[in-house]
């Protein structure tokens, strides 16, 4: 059974930092891309960042470039999202997702190419 369990969300002031974690199990970690997506109330799910765990390449939405950093620990089957310089517009439920790595997934990593999603973790940034 595939499981993706996110943790690390919370409430932070603008300019602050949070680190999200996603523990994965039930699939071959190295064969999958792991991504972070977010969804704010009344908005569509948005791609935030993605890592190809096979080659280590990373991808970011323009809105988070230079502020967020994705990384993975393949030995622990865990992916992280370090979020710095947070803004109120970053407020959303953040989801970890896994998708079988295919060439068309990059560089935009659209949500529909990811087969599995976690339950989400709330990130709230106050102004």
Short mmCIF file of C-alpha atoms in Angstrom, two decimals:
data_model
loop_
_atom_site.label_atom_id
_atom_site.label_comp_id
_atom_site.label_asym_id
_atom_site.label_seq_id
_atom_site.Cartn_x
_atom_site.Cartn_y
_atom_site.Cartn_z
CA UNK A 1 0.00 0.00 0.00
CA UNK A 2 1.37 3.38 -1.00
CA UNK A 3 1.54 5.88 1.85
CA UNK A 4 2.68 9.50 1.86
CA UNK A 5 2.62 11.16 5.26
CA UNK A 6 3.29 14.87 5.50
CA UNK A 7 4.35 16.76 8.60
CA UNK A 8 5.78 20.12 9.58
CA UNK A 9 2.99 22.53 8.72
CA UNK A 10 1.86 25.25 11.08
CA UNK A 11 1.35 28.94 11.66
CA UNK A 12 4.21 31.34 10.99
CA UNK A 13 4.61 35.07 10.55
CA UNK A 14 5.49 36.56 7.19
CA UNK A 15 9.22 36.29 6.59
CA UNK A 16 9.48 33.16 8.68
CA UNK A 17 10.41 29.60 7.75
CA UNK A 18 8.93 26.13 7.89
CA UNK A 19 10.23 22.73 6.86
CA UNK A 20 7.79 20.15 5.54
CA UNK A 21 8.58 16.45 5.50
CA UNK A 22 6.97 13.62 3.58
CA UNK A 23 7.63 10.00 4.55
CA UNK A 24 6.94 7.63 1.67
CA UNK A 25 6.36 3.88 1.64
CA UNK A 26 4.89 1.16 -0.54
CA UNK A 27 6.72 1.91 -3.78
CA UNK A 28 10.21 2.04 -5.24
CA UNK A 29 11.31 5.50 -4.15
CA UNK A 30 14.09 5.84 -6.73
CA UNK A 31 11.69 5.23 -9.65
CA UNK A 32 9.34 8.05 -8.70
CA UNK A 33 9.32 11.80 -8.78
CA UNK A 34 8.21 13.37 -5.53
CA UNK A 35 6.42 16.66 -5.62
CA UNK A 36 4.85 19.27 -3.40
CA UNK A 37 1.56 20.85 -4.37
CA UNK A 38 -0.65 23.32 -2.56
CA UNK A 39 -4.26 24.34 -2.60
CA UNK A 40 -5.73 27.46 -1.08
CA UNK A 41 -9.48 27.82 -0.43
CA UNK A 42 -11.36 28.47 -3.64
CA UNK A 43 -8.30 27.89 -5.81
CA UNK A 44 -7.03 25.05 -7.96
CA UNK A 45 -4.22 22.80 -6.83
CA UNK A 46 -0.90 24.40 -7.72
CA UNK A 47 2.45 22.75 -8.39
CA UNK A 48 5.12 24.05 -6.02
CA UNK A 49 8.24 21.93 -6.39
CA UNK A 50 9.37 18.53 -7.60
CA UNK A 51 12.43 16.33 -7.35
CA UNK A 52 13.43 13.48 -9.59
CA UNK A 53 14.75 11.10 -6.96
CA UNK A 54 16.61 9.14 -9.62
CA UNK A 55 18.93 11.91 -10.78
CA UNK A 56 18.36 14.55 -8.11
CA UNK A 57 17.14 17.25 -10.48
CA UNK A 58 14.78 19.75 -8.90
CA UNK A 59 12.06 21.97 -10.28
CA UNK A 60 10.18 24.95 -8.87
CA UNK A 61 7.21 27.10 -9.62
CA UNK A 62 8.21 30.68 -10.40
CA UNK A 63 6.31 31.89 -7.34
CA UNK A 64 8.64 30.02 -4.95
CA UNK A 65 12.00 30.07 -6.75
CA UNK A 66 14.75 31.37 -4.51
CA UNK A 67 12.63 30.89 -1.37
CA UNK A 68 11.81 27.17 -1.28
CA UNK A 69 14.21 24.23 -1.52
CA UNK A 70 13.21 20.63 -2.14
CA UNK A 71 15.47 17.75 -1.15
CA UNK A 72 15.25 14.03 -0.60
CA UNK A 73 16.88 11.41 1.57
CA UNK A 74 16.61 8.28 -0.53
CA UNK A 75 17.87 6.10 2.33
CA UNK A 76 14.93 7.25 4.45
CA UNK A 77 12.39 7.46 1.60
CA UNK A 78 11.68 11.01 2.69
CA UNK A 79 11.35 14.27 0.80
CA UNK A 80 11.57 17.71 2.37
CA UNK A 81 10.47 21.21 1.47
CA UNK A 82 12.36 24.00 3.17
CA UNK A 83 10.30 27.17 2.94
CA UNK A 84 11.96 30.48 3.71
CA UNK A 85 10.79 34.09 3.43
CA UNK A 86 7.21 32.95 3.65
CA UNK A 87 4.47 35.26 2.45
CA UNK A 88 0.76 35.36 3.30
CA UNK A 89 0.01 34.16 -0.24
CA UNK A 90 1.85 30.92 0.56
CA UNK A 91 -1.01 30.01 2.88
CA UNK A 92 -2.53 26.73 1.71
CA UNK A 93 -2.80 23.03 2.36
CA UNK A 94 0.42 21.47 1.13
CA UNK A 95 0.33 17.99 -0.33
CA UNK A 96 3.13 15.57 -1.01
CA UNK A 97 2.71 13.48 -4.15
CA UNK A 98 4.46 10.68 -6.01
CA UNK A 99 4.42 9.87 -9.70
CA UNK A 100 6.27 7.33 -11.81
CA UNK A 101 9.11 9.25 -13.41
CA UNK A 102 8.49 9.97 -17.08
CA UNK A 103 10.15 12.52 -19.34
CA UNK A 104 6.97 14.54 -19.96
CA UNK A 105 6.68 15.20 -16.23
CA UNK A 106 9.41 17.84 -16.34
CA UNK A 107 9.92 20.73 -16.07
CA UNK A 108 6.32 21.70 -15.16
CA UNK A 109 5.30 18.55 -13.16
CA UNK A 110 1.53 18.90 -13.62
CA UNK A 111 -0.59 17.42 -10.81
CA UNK A 112 -2.38 14.94 -13.10
CA UNK A 113 0.87 13.03 -13.68
CA UNK A 114 1.16 12.20 -9.98
CA UNK A 115 -0.65 9.04 -8.94
CA UNK A 116 -0.49 9.26 -5.17
CA UNK A 117 -1.14 12.11 -2.75
CA UNK A 118 -0.80 12.46 0.99
CA UNK A 119 -3.46 13.83 3.30
CA UNK A 120 -1.97 17.32 3.33
CA UNK A 121 -0.62 19.66 5.98
CA UNK A 122 -1.85 23.19 6.62
CA UNK A 123 0.56 26.10 6.25
CA UNK A 124 -0.69 29.47 7.42
CA UNK A 125 1.39 32.63 7.04
CA UNK A 126 0.17 35.66 8.95
CA UNK A 127 0.92 39.22 7.85
#
